[in-house]
Amino acid sequence: MRRWEGGDPGVSNQKTPTTILLTPERKFHSFGYAARDFYHDLDPNEAKQWLYLEKFKMKLHTTGDLTMDTDLMAANGKKVKALEIFAYALQYFKEQALKELSDQAGTDFENSDVRWVITVPAIWKQPAKQFMRQAAYQAGLASPENSEQLIIALEPEAASIYCRKLRLHQMIELSSKAVVNGYSGSDTVGAGFAQAKEHIRRNRQSRTFLVENVIGEIWSELEEGDKYVVVDSGGGTVDLTVHQIRLPEGHLKELYKATGGPYGSLGVDYEFEKLLCKIFGEDFIEQFKIKRPAAWVDLMIAFESRKRAAAPDRTNPLNITLPFSFIDYYKKFRGHSVEHALRKSNVDFVKWSSQGMLRMSPDAMNALFKPTIDSIIEHLRDLFQKPEVSTVKFLFLVGGFAEAPLLQQAVHTAFGDKCRIIIPQDVGLTILKGAVLFGLDPALIKVRRSPLTYGVGVLNRYVEGKHPPEKLLVKDGARWCTDVFDKFISADQSVALGELVKRSYTPAKPSQLVIVINVYSAEHDNVSFITDPGVKKCGTLRLDLTGTSSTAVPARREIQTLMQFGDTEIKATAIDIATSKSVKVGIDFLNY
């Protein structure tokens, strides 16, 4: 959907901002640009009653103990349940998409006609993925009974699937190794996409034979065993994933588990905010955000369009218009002018221009990008140190932040001599398009690496000399060792799609109706007991034995559980061996 109503002047938008507005009664009002603009036009006193939230997706990554009750803070300081906000947003998407489909097809589409794919960053933990699924159920995209109507896809995997399908002329290559499409890569660094496109348009002839020679897809250049890195840099996070190709069908194998961190383009916004605090004082900025929230949003919009104009070779300054109420409120707050504050502050690369703008030198703007870009490069450097990554052929730079020439140049400078750096043209939509391909064939990714070691606590027979004495438990004359960590799967282990881990459990008492087994996780794999350092309880496996018992309950019941770890989410099923009936089972990472 290209027409997000109310886009910004000076910023082309294939994406909509993550903003949502609720009425004072906490009912959904609007999303994206519409939410932002409506909130703006409210009278400042009235605006205080409305709940406005922005950039809330990051909360799922940064909250260590995410639950169904996690709160988000609206601009007016009031709290709302994160689950509600996500459900409202997904419900809005659902309605928009169904309406668009129905309009285009001229017949009504029902929700049941659609399989939904929601993409999440690969570095999100299990609770965040389950949280998204709960929110989607609440929004009516799917239901627990119809869970397969919704697929959770990992963003870098989606990007990776799409990058394989790219034809060469849709790429912009940043490495000086080869002349692509009749122009050398070095011309394009920082020159922006427009020139490159123009170049291609003019040199159409040269491109034609080039593309015909390479049989279309970049695939033809990749051989069995070739590796490539997908660097997915978005607003909030950066994900790094390494894939290897397995022929004949070209399935992918994940070689290196997703790493990354909160180094997205939002980091640049925070730096800008820090700069404003340095010039005008943190106390003022905090107050201004609360007292004039709409004007604050205006200021960030003005910054956004300038942020996109930053480029390595830029020489002329970038002007950021300060909203009138900023200037006005500052004078009331401090008793002197904004101009005075700029003169007084020792930030020498930001000046006041007579037209009422902050004038930033290109160096000042680049400095705002630096911490975020440095973190990304640092992270990539660590990745390239790993033995399994040393022979990477391609680096695909995707995600919204990949459009930033400063990031492109930094990646090129650091890694241009190690591999070919490729940026798809509509780089911000790479993930979206890849997710569609993934929805059509979820089996495209055949092998993944488990990010954590998972297991449960069990009792084993006590062995003298092998088990520590403090773990000894004597029960009905038998000697048991408690707290043993029974490993389902190790951190970094390769897991094939559909691979199952089988375990059998016996209820302690024949009459027992529910077995609850605690699931534990650890970041490393040398774990023996659930009490070892670094082992955390991360969820529960619940077997519901009601309704499975036949009239005569066998003396010893055995429940076999099957867990699947190779998918983007962890799933579990269970069977009562005696009756071969399936047992209701839930694996829960959110409420335990």
Coordinates of C-alpha atoms in Angstrom, one line a residue:
M1 CA 0.0 0.0 0.0
R2 CA 1.7 3.1 -1.2
R3 CA -0.8 5.7 -0.2
W4 CA -0.3 6.4 3.5
E5 CA -2.5 9.4 3.9
G6 CA -0.8 12.5 5.2
G7 CA 2.8 11.8 4.4
D8 CA 5.4 14.5 5.1
P9 CA 6.6 17.1 2.7
G10 CA 10.2 16.4 1.7
V11 CA 10.2 12.7 2.8
S12 CA 9.0 10.0 0.4
N13 CA 7.2 7.4 2.4
Q14 CA 6.7 3.8 1.6
K15 CA 6.5 3.3 5.3
T16 CA 4.2 4.8 7.9
P17 CA 5.5 5.9 11.3
T18 CA 4.7 3.7 14.3
T19 CA 2.3 6.2 15.9
I20 CA -1.1 5.6 17.4
L21 CA -3.7 7.9 18.9
L22 CA -6.4 6.9 21.4
T23 CA -9.4 9.0 22.4
P24 CA -9.6 10.2 26.0
E25 CA -11.9 7.2 26.5
R26 CA -9.0 5.0 25.4
K27 CA -10.7 3.9 22.2
F28 CA -8.7 3.6 19.0
H29 CA -8.8 6.8 16.9
S30 CA -6.1 6.7 14.2
F31 CA -2.7 5.3 13.2
G32 CA 0.4 6.6 11.4
Y33 CA 0.4 10.1 9.8
A34 CA -3.3 10.5 10.4
A35 CA -2.7 10.0 14.1
R36 CA 0.1 12.4 14.2
D37 CA -1.6 15.2 12.3
F38 CA -4.9 14.9 14.2
Y39 CA -3.0 15.1 17.5
H40 CA -1.2 18.2 16.2
D41 CA -4.3 20.0 15.5
L42 CA -5.9 19.5 18.9
D43 CA -6.0 22.4 21.3
P44 CA -3.0 22.0 23.7
N45 CA -5.3 21.6 26.7
E46 CA -7.5 19.1 25.0
A47 CA -4.4 17.2 23.7
K48 CA -3.5 16.4 27.3
Q49 CA -6.6 14.1 27.5
W50 CA -5.7 12.1 24.4
L51 CA -3.3 9.2 24.4
Y52 CA -0.6 9.5 21.8
L53 CA 2.2 6.9 21.5
E54 CA 5.1 6.7 19.1
K55 CA 8.0 4.4 18.3
F56 CA 6.5 1.8 20.6
K57 CA 7.8 -1.3 18.8
M58 CA 11.2 -1.0 20.6
K59 CA 9.5 -1.6 23.9
L60 CA 9.2 -5.3 23.1
H61 CA 13.0 -5.5 22.6
T62 CA 14.0 -3.5 25.6
T63 CA 11.7 -4.9 28.2
G64 CA 13.4 -7.8 29.9
D65 CA 10.4 -9.2 31.7
L66 CA 7.7 -8.7 29.0
T67 CA 4.2 -9.9 30.1
M68 CA 0.6 -9.5 29.0
D69 CA 0.5 -6.6 31.5
T70 CA 3.5 -4.6 30.3
D71 CA 2.6 -0.9 30.1
L72 CA 3.6 1.7 27.6
M73 CA 3.7 5.4 28.4
A74 CA 1.7 7.9 26.3
A75 CA 2.9 11.4 25.5
N76 CA 0.7 12.8 28.3
G77 CA 2.4 10.5 30.9
K78 CA -0.6 8.1 31.2
K79 CA 0.0 4.4 31.0
V80 CA -1.7 1.9 28.6
K81 CA -1.3 -1.8 28.2
A82 CA 1.2 -2.6 25.5
L83 CA -0.9 -5.6 24.4
E84 CA -3.9 -3.3 23.7
I85 CA -1.8 -0.9 21.6
F86 CA -0.3 -3.6 19.5
A87 CA -3.7 -5.2 19.0
Y88 CA -5.2 -1.9 18.0
A89 CA -2.4 -1.4 15.5
L90 CA -2.7 -4.9 14.0
Q91 CA -6.5 -4.5 13.8
Y92 CA -6.1 -1.3 11.9
F93 CA -3.7 -3.0 9.4
K94 CA -6.1 -5.9 9.1
E95 CA -9.0 -3.6 8.2
Q96 CA -6.9 -1.5 5.8
A97 CA -5.5 -4.6 4.0
L98 CA -8.9 -6.3 3.7
K99 CA -10.4 -3.1 2.4
E100 CA -7.6 -2.6 -0.1
L101 CA -7.9 -6.2 -1.3
S102 CA -11.7 -5.9 -1.6
D103 CA -11.4 -2.7 -3.6
Q104 CA -8.8 -4.1 -6.0
A105 CA -10.6 -7.4 -6.6
G106 CA -14.1 -5.9 -6.6
T107 CA -15.3 -8.7 -4.3
D108 CA -15.4 -8.8 -0.6
F109 CA -12.5 -10.5 1.1
E110 CA -13.1 -12.0 4.6
N111 CA -10.4 -12.4 7.2
S112 CA -10.6 -16.2 6.7
D113 CA -9.4 -15.8 3.1
V114 CA -6.0 -14.5 4.3
R115 CA -2.9 -15.9 5.8
W116 CA -1.1 -13.3 7.8
V117 CA 2.6 -12.9 8.2
I118 CA 4.0 -10.7 10.9
T119 CA 7.7 -10.0 10.8
V120 CA 9.8 -9.5 13.9
P121 CA 13.5 -8.8 14.4
A122 CA 15.5 -12.0 14.8
I123 CA 17.1 -10.8 18.0
W124 CA 13.7 -10.6 19.7
K125 CA 13.3 -13.2 22.4
Q126 CA 10.6 -15.8 22.6
P127 CA 8.3 -13.8 24.8
A128 CA 8.2 -10.9 22.3
K129 CA 7.2 -13.3 19.5
Q130 CA 4.5 -14.9 21.7
F131 CA 3.4 -11.4 22.6
M132 CA 3.0 -10.5 18.9
R133 CA 0.9 -13.6 18.4
Q134 CA -1.3 -12.8 21.4
A135 CA -1.8 -9.3 20.1
A136 CA -2.7 -10.6 16.6
Y137 CA -5.3 -13.0 18.2
Q138 CA -6.8 -10.1 20.1
A139 CA -6.9 -8.1 16.8
G140 CA -8.8 -11.0 15.2
L141 CA -6.1 -11.9 12.6
A142 CA -6.2 -15.5 13.7
S143 CA -7.2 -17.4 16.8
P144 CA -5.6 -20.1 19.0
E145 CA -7.8 -22.7 17.3
N146 CA -6.6 -21.4 13.9
S147 CA -3.1 -20.6 14.8
E148 CA -1.6 -21.6 11.4
Q149 CA -3.4 -18.6 9.8
L150 CA -0.7 -16.5 11.3
I151 CA 3.0 -17.0 10.6
I152 CA 5.7 -15.1 12.5
A153 CA 8.6 -14.5 10.2
L154 CA 12.1 -13.2 11.1
E155 CA 13.0 -10.0 9.4
P156 CA 16.6 -10.8 8.2
E157 CA 15.4 -14.2 6.9
A158 CA 12.6 -12.5 4.9
A159 CA 15.2 -10.0 3.6
S160 CA 17.5 -12.8 2.7
I161 CA 14.8 -14.7 0.8
Y162 CA 14.0 -11.5 -1.2
C163 CA 17.7 -10.7 -1.9
R164 CA 18.1 -14.1 -3.6
K165 CA 15.3 -13.2 -6.0
L166 CA 16.8 -9.9 -7.0
R167 CA 17.8 -9.4 -10.6
L168 CA 21.1 -7.7 -10.9
H169 CA 19.8 -4.4 -12.3
Q170 CA 17.7 -3.9 -9.2
M171 CA 20.9 -3.7 -7.1
I172 CA 23.1 -0.9 -6.4
E173 CA 26.5 -2.2 -5.7
L174 CA 28.9 -0.4 -3.5
S175 CA 32.0 -2.3 -4.0
S176 CA 34.7 -1.2 -6.3
K177 CA 35.6 -4.7 -7.3
A178 CA 33.4 -4.9 -10.3
V179 CA 31.8 -2.6 -12.8
V180 CA 28.1 -3.3 -12.5
N181 CA 25.6 -2.2 -15.1
G182 CA 28.3 -0.2 -16.9
Y183 CA 29.2 2.1 -14.1
S184 CA 31.8 1.6 -11.4
G185 CA 30.7 1.2 -7.9
S186 CA 32.7 4.0 -6.4
D187 CA 30.7 6.7 -8.3
T188 CA 27.6 5.7 -6.4
V189 CA 28.9 6.0 -2.9
G190 CA 27.1 8.9 -1.4
A191 CA 25.9 10.0 -4.7
G192 CA 22.5 8.8 -3.8
F193 CA 20.2 6.5 -5.6
A194 CA 18.8 9.0 -8.0
Q195 CA 22.1 9.4 -10.0
A196 CA 22.5 5.6 -10.1
K197 CA 19.0 5.2 -11.5
E198 CA 19.6 7.9 -14.0
H199 CA 22.9 6.3 -15.0
I200 CA 21.2 3.0 -15.6
R201 CA 18.5 4.7 -17.6
R202 CA 21.1 6.3 -19.9
N203 CA 23.2 3.2 -20.2
R204 CA 20.3 0.9 -20.9
Q205 CA 22.2 -0.8 -23.8
S206 CA 25.1 -1.9 -21.7
R207 CA 22.8 -3.1 -18.9
T208 CA 20.8 -5.3 -21.2
F209 CA 23.6 -7.6 -22.3
L210 CA 25.0 -7.7 -18.7
V211 CA 21.7 -8.9 -17.3
E212 CA 21.1 -11.4 -20.1
N213 CA 24.5 -12.8 -19.6
V214 CA 23.9 -13.5 -15.9
I215 CA 20.6 -15.3 -16.3
G216 CA 18.7 -12.9 -14.3
E217 CA 19.1 -13.7 -10.7
I218 CA 22.1 -13.0 -8.6
W219 CA 21.6 -16.6 -7.7
S220 CA 23.6 -17.6 -10.8
E221 CA 26.6 -16.1 -9.1
L222 CA 26.2 -18.1 -6.0
E223 CA 27.3 -21.6 -5.7
E224 CA 26.6 -24.4 -3.3
G225 CA 28.2 -23.6 0.1
D226 CA 28.5 -19.8 -0.6
K227 CA 27.8 -17.6 2.4
Y228 CA 26.4 -14.2 2.6
V229 CA 25.5 -11.8 5.4
V230 CA 22.3 -9.9 5.7
V231 CA 22.6 -6.7 7.6
D232 CA 19.1 -5.5 8.4
S233 CA 19.1 -2.0 9.9
G234 CA 15.8 -0.5 10.7
G235 CA 14.4 2.2 13.0
G236 CA 15.0 0.4 16.3
T237 CA 17.3 -2.5 15.8
V238 CA 20.1 -4.0 13.6
D239 CA 20.1 -7.7 12.9
L240 CA 23.0 -9.6 11.4
T241 CA 22.4 -13.1 10.0
V242 CA 24.7 -15.3 8.0
H243 CA 23.2 -17.7 5.5
Q244 CA 24.7 -20.4 3.4
I245 CA 23.2 -21.9 0.3
R246 CA 22.3 -25.5 -0.1
L247 CA 21.6 -26.8 -3.6
P248 CA 19.8 -28.1 -5.6
E249 CA 16.8 -26.1 -4.5
G250 CA 18.7 -23.3 -3.1
H251 CA 17.4 -23.6 0.5
L252 CA 19.1 -21.5 3.1
K253 CA 20.9 -22.7 6.1
E254 CA 21.5 -20.2 9.0
L255 CA 25.2 -20.4 9.8
Y256 CA 25.4 -17.9 12.5
K257 CA 22.6 -17.0 14.9
A258 CA 21.2 -13.6 14.7
T259 CA 23.0 -11.0 16.7
G260 CA 22.6 -7.3 16.8
G261 CA 21.3 -4.7 19.1
P262 CA 19.3 -1.5 19.5
Y263 CA 21.4 0.4 17.0
G264 CA 18.7 1.6 14.6
S265 CA 18.1 5.0 13.2
L266 CA 16.2 5.9 16.3
G267 CA 19.7 6.2 17.9
V268 CA 20.3 9.2 15.7
D269 CA 17.1 10.8 17.0
Y270 CA 18.3 10.3 20.6
E271 CA 21.6 12.0 19.8
F272 CA 19.7 15.0 18.4
E273 CA 17.6 15.1 21.6
K274 CA 20.9 15.0 23.6
L275 CA 22.2 17.9 21.5
L276 CA 19.1 19.9 22.2
C277 CA 19.5 19.2 25.9
K278 CA 23.1 20.4 25.8
I279 CA 22.1 23.7 24.2
F280 CA 18.8 24.4 25.9
G281 CA 19.0 22.4 29.1
E282 CA 17.6 19.0 29.9
D283 CA 15.0 20.5 32.3
F284 CA 13.6 22.7 29.5
I285 CA 13.4 19.8 26.9
E286 CA 11.7 17.5 29.4
Q287 CA 9.1 20.2 30.2
F288 CA 8.6 21.2 26.6
K289 CA 7.9 17.5 25.6
I290 CA 5.2 17.3 28.3
K291 CA 3.7 20.8 27.9
R292 CA 3.9 21.1 24.1
P293 CA 3.8 17.5 22.8
A294 CA 2.5 18.4 19.4
A295 CA 5.3 21.0 18.8
W296 CA 7.9 18.4 19.9
V297 CA 6.6 16.0 17.3
D298 CA 6.8 18.9 14.7
L299 CA 10.4 19.4 15.6
M300 CA 11.2 15.7 15.2
I301 CA 9.5 15.7 11.8
A302 CA 11.6 18.7 10.7
F303 CA 14.7 16.8 12.0
E304 CA 13.6 13.6 10.1
S305 CA 13.6 15.2 6.7
R306 CA 17.0 16.8 7.4
K307 CA 18.4 13.5 8.7
R308 CA 17.6 12.0 5.3
A309 CA 19.6 14.8 3.6
A310 CA 22.8 13.9 5.4
A311 CA 25.5 12.6 3.1
P312 CA 29.2 12.0 3.5
D313 CA 30.2 14.7 0.9
R314 CA 27.7 17.3 1.9
T315 CA 29.3 20.8 2.4
N316 CA 26.3 23.1 2.9
P317 CA 24.6 23.3 6.3
L318 CA 21.3 21.7 7.2
N319 CA 18.6 23.9 8.5
I320 CA 16.0 22.7 11.0
T321 CA 13.0 24.9 11.6
L322 CA 12.2 25.4 15.3
P323 CA 8.4 25.5 15.9
F324 CA 7.2 28.9 17.0
S325 CA 6.0 27.5 20.3
F326 CA 9.5 26.2 21.0
I327 CA 11.0 29.7 20.7
D328 CA 8.1 31.2 22.6
Y329 CA 8.1 28.7 25.5
Y330 CA 11.8 28.9 25.8
K331 CA 11.7 32.6 26.4
K332 CA 9.0 32.1 29.1
F333 CA 10.9 29.3 30.7
R334 CA 14.3 30.9 30.8
G335 CA 13.7 34.6 30.4
H336 CA 16.1 34.9 27.5
S337 CA 16.0 34.0 23.8
V338 CA 16.9 30.9 21.9
E339 CA 19.5 32.9 20.0
H340 CA 21.1 33.8 23.3
A341 CA 21.2 30.1 24.4
L342 CA 22.9 29.1 21.2
R343 CA 25.5 31.9 21.6
K344 CA 26.0 31.0 25.2
S345 CA 26.3 27.2 24.7
N346 CA 29.7 26.1 23.5
V347 CA 28.3 24.0 20.7
D348 CA 30.1 25.8 17.9
F349 CA 28.8 23.8 14.9
V350 CA 25.1 24.7 15.5
K351 CA 24.3 28.3 14.8
W352 CA 21.1 30.4 14.8
S353 CA 20.0 31.6 11.4
S354 CA 18.1 34.9 11.0
Q355 CA 15.1 32.9 9.5
G356 CA 14.5 31.3 12.8
M357 CA 16.3 28.0 12.2
L358 CA 18.9 25.9 13.8
R359 CA 21.7 25.7 11.3
M360 CA 23.8 22.6 11.6
S361 CA 27.1 22.1 9.9
P362 CA 27.3 18.8 8.0
D363 CA 29.9 17.7 10.6
A364 CA 27.4 18.3 13.3
M365 CA 24.8 16.1 11.6
N366 CA 27.4 13.4 10.9
A367 CA 28.3 13.5 14.6
L368 CA 24.7 12.5 15.4
F369 CA 25.0 9.4 13.2
K370 CA 28.4 8.4 14.5
P371 CA 27.5 6.5 17.7
T372 CA 24.9 4.4 16.0
I373 CA 27.0 3.7 12.9
D374 CA 30.1 3.0 15.0
S375 CA 28.0 0.4 16.9
I376 CA 26.9 -1.3 13.7
I377 CA 30.4 -1.4 12.2
E378 CA 31.8 -2.7 15.5
H379 CA 29.2 -5.4 15.5
L380 CA 30.0 -6.4 12.0
R381 CA 33.7 -6.4 12.8
D382 CA 33.1 -8.9 15.6
L383 CA 31.0 -11.0 13.2
F384 CA 33.7 -11.1 10.5
Q385 CA 36.2 -12.3 13.2
K386 CA 34.2 -15.6 13.5
P387 CA 35.7 -18.5 11.5
E388 CA 32.4 -19.4 9.8
V389 CA 32.0 -15.9 8.5
S390 CA 35.5 -15.3 7.1
T391 CA 34.7 -16.4 3.6
V392 CA 31.5 -14.4 3.0
K393 CA 30.9 -13.5 -0.6
F394 CA 28.2 -10.9 -0.4
L395 CA 26.9 -8.4 2.2
F396 CA 23.3 -7.3 1.6
L397 CA 22.4 -4.1 3.3
V398 CA 18.7 -3.9 3.9
G399 CA 16.1 -2.2 6.1
G400 CA 15.1 1.5 6.3
F401 CA 18.3 2.8 7.8
A402 CA 20.3 1.2 4.9
E403 CA 19.1 4.2 2.8
A404 CA 21.4 6.4 4.8
P405 CA 24.5 7.3 2.6
L406 CA 26.6 7.7 5.8
L407 CA 25.9 4.1 6.8
Q408 CA 26.5 2.9 3.3
Q409 CA 29.9 4.7 3.1
A410 CA 30.9 3.4 6.6
V411 CA 30.1 -0.2 5.6
H412 CA 31.9 0.2 2.3
T413 CA 35.0 1.6 3.9
A414 CA 35.2 -1.1 6.5
F415 CA 34.3 -4.2 4.4
G416 CA 34.5 -3.3 0.7
D417 CA 37.7 -5.2 0.3
K418 CA 36.3 -8.3 2.1
C419 CA 33.1 -9.0 0.1
R420 CA 30.7 -7.4 -2.4
I421 CA 28.3 -5.0 -0.8
I422 CA 24.9 -4.9 -2.3
I423 CA 22.0 -2.7 -1.6
P424 CA 18.6 -3.5 -3.2
Q425 CA 16.9 -0.6 -4.7
D426 CA 13.8 -0.3 -2.7
V427 CA 15.8 -1.2 0.3
G428 CA 13.2 -0.3 2.9
L429 CA 10.6 -2.7 1.4
T430 CA 13.0 -5.7 1.1
I431 CA 11.7 -7.3 4.3
L432 CA 8.1 -6.7 3.4
K433 CA 8.5 -8.4 0.0
G434 CA 10.6 -11.3 1.5
A435 CA 7.9 -11.9 4.1
V436 CA 5.3 -12.4 1.3
L437 CA 7.6 -15.0 -0.4
F438 CA 8.0 -16.7 3.0
G439 CA 4.3 -16.8 3.6
L440 CA 3.9 -18.6 0.3
D441 CA 6.5 -21.1 1.2
P442 CA 7.5 -21.2 4.9
A443 CA 9.9 -24.1 4.3
L444 CA 12.4 -21.9 2.4
I445 CA 14.6 -21.7 5.4
K446 CA 15.6 -25.2 6.3
V447 CA 18.1 -25.0 9.1
R448 CA 18.2 -22.4 12.0
R449 CA 20.5 -22.0 15.0
S450 CA 19.0 -22.1 18.4
P451 CA 19.7 -18.8 20.1
L452 CA 19.6 -20.4 23.6
T453 CA 20.0 -23.7 25.4
Y454 CA 16.6 -25.0 26.4
G455 CA 15.7 -27.7 28.8
V456 CA 13.7 -28.7 31.9
G457 CA 14.4 -29.7 35.5
V458 CA 14.1 -33.4 36.2
L459 CA 14.9 -36.0 38.9
N460 CA 17.5 -38.6 38.0
R461 CA 18.7 -41.7 40.0
Y462 CA 21.4 -40.5 42.4
V463 CA 24.9 -41.8 41.5
E464 CA 27.5 -41.7 44.3
G465 CA 30.6 -39.7 43.3
K466 CA 28.9 -38.3 40.2
H467 CA 26.2 -36.1 41.8
P468 CA 26.8 -33.4 44.4
P469 CA 25.6 -34.5 47.9
E470 CA 23.4 -31.4 48.4
K471 CA 21.2 -32.5 45.4
L472 CA 20.4 -35.9 47.1
L473 CA 16.7 -36.5 47.8
V474 CA 15.5 -39.7 49.4
K475 CA 11.9 -40.6 48.6
D476 CA 10.2 -43.9 49.5
G477 CA 13.6 -45.5 50.0
A478 CA 14.8 -44.5 46.5
R479 CA 17.7 -42.0 46.1
W480 CA 17.2 -39.2 43.6
C481 CA 19.3 -36.3 42.4
T482 CA 17.2 -33.2 42.0
D483 CA 17.4 -30.1 39.8
V484 CA 19.0 -31.9 36.9
F485 CA 19.0 -29.9 33.7
D486 CA 17.6 -32.1 30.9
K487 CA 18.7 -30.4 27.7
F488 CA 16.3 -30.3 24.8
I489 CA 18.6 -28.3 22.6
S490 CA 21.9 -26.5 22.9
A491 CA 22.7 -22.8 22.2
D492 CA 24.0 -22.4 18.6
Q493 CA 23.0 -26.0 17.7
S494 CA 21.8 -26.3 14.1
V495 CA 18.1 -27.3 14.1
A496 CA 16.4 -28.4 10.9
L497 CA 12.9 -27.3 10.2
G498 CA 10.5 -29.9 11.6
E499 CA 13.1 -31.6 13.8
L500 CA 11.5 -32.8 17.0
V501 CA 12.7 -33.3 20.5
K502 CA 10.9 -36.2 22.2
R503 CA 10.5 -36.7 26.0
S504 CA 8.2 -38.8 28.1
Y505 CA 6.8 -37.7 31.4
T506 CA 4.9 -39.6 34.0
P507 CA 2.5 -37.9 36.5
A508 CA 3.7 -38.2 40.1
K509 CA 0.2 -39.4 41.1
P510 CA -2.0 -41.5 38.8
S511 CA -5.0 -39.1 39.6
Q512 CA -3.1 -36.0 38.6
L513 CA -4.9 -33.9 36.0
V514 CA -2.4 -31.3 35.1
I515 CA 1.4 -31.6 34.7
V516 CA 3.2 -28.3 34.7
I517 CA 6.8 -28.5 33.7
N518 CA 9.1 -25.5 34.0
V519 CA 11.2 -24.7 30.9
Y520 CA 14.6 -23.2 31.6
S521 CA 17.1 -21.5 29.2
A522 CA 20.7 -20.5 29.3
E523 CA 22.9 -18.6 26.9
H524 CA 25.7 -21.2 26.9
D525 CA 25.5 -25.0 26.7
N526 CA 27.6 -26.4 29.5
V527 CA 24.8 -26.6 32.0
S528 CA 24.2 -29.5 34.4
F529 CA 21.7 -28.2 36.9
I530 CA 18.9 -25.7 36.8
T531 CA 20.5 -24.0 39.7
D532 CA 23.7 -23.2 37.7
P533 CA 24.6 -19.6 37.1
G534 CA 23.0 -18.1 34.0
V535 CA 20.1 -20.5 34.0
K536 CA 16.7 -18.7 33.9
K537 CA 13.2 -20.0 34.1
C538 CA 11.8 -18.9 30.8
G539 CA 8.4 -20.6 30.4
T540 CA 6.2 -23.4 31.3
L541 CA 5.0 -26.5 29.5
R542 CA 1.5 -27.4 30.6
L543 CA 0.0 -30.8 29.9
D544 CA -3.7 -31.0 30.5
L545 CA -4.7 -34.6 31.2
T546 CA -8.4 -34.0 31.8
G547 CA -10.5 -35.9 29.3
T548 CA -7.7 -38.2 28.2
S549 CA -8.1 -40.8 30.8
S550 CA -10.1 -43.8 29.8
T551 CA -12.3 -45.6 32.4
A552 CA -9.5 -47.6 33.7
V553 CA -6.4 -45.5 34.4
P554 CA -3.3 -47.5 33.8
A555 CA -1.0 -47.7 36.9
R556 CA 1.8 -45.9 35.1
R557 CA 0.8 -43.3 32.5
E558 CA 3.3 -42.0 30.1
I559 CA 2.9 -38.7 28.3
Q560 CA 5.1 -38.2 25.3
T561 CA 5.9 -34.6 24.5
L562 CA 7.3 -33.5 21.1
M563 CA 8.9 -30.0 20.9
Q564 CA 9.8 -28.3 17.6
F565 CA 12.6 -25.8 17.8
G566 CA 13.6 -25.3 14.1
D567 CA 10.7 -23.0 13.3
T568 CA 10.6 -19.2 14.0
E569 CA 8.5 -20.0 17.1
I570 CA 8.8 -22.9 19.5
K571 CA 5.8 -25.3 19.4
A572 CA 4.9 -28.4 21.4
T573 CA 2.5 -31.3 21.1
A574 CA 1.9 -34.3 23.5
I575 CA 0.3 -37.7 23.4
D576 CA -0.9 -40.0 26.1
I577 CA 0.9 -43.3 25.2
A578 CA -1.7 -45.6 26.8
T579 CA -4.7 -44.2 24.9
S580 CA -2.8 -42.6 22.0
K581 CA -5.0 -39.6 22.5
S582 CA -3.5 -36.2 22.1
V583 CA -3.0 -34.2 25.2
K584 CA -3.7 -30.4 25.3
V585 CA -0.3 -28.7 25.6
G586 CA 0.8 -25.1 25.8
I587 CA 4.3 -23.8 25.9
D588 CA 4.2 -20.3 27.4
F589 CA 7.0 -17.7 27.5
L590 CA 4.9 -14.8 28.6
N591 CA 2.8 -15.8 31.7
Y592 CA 4.6 -18.2 33.9

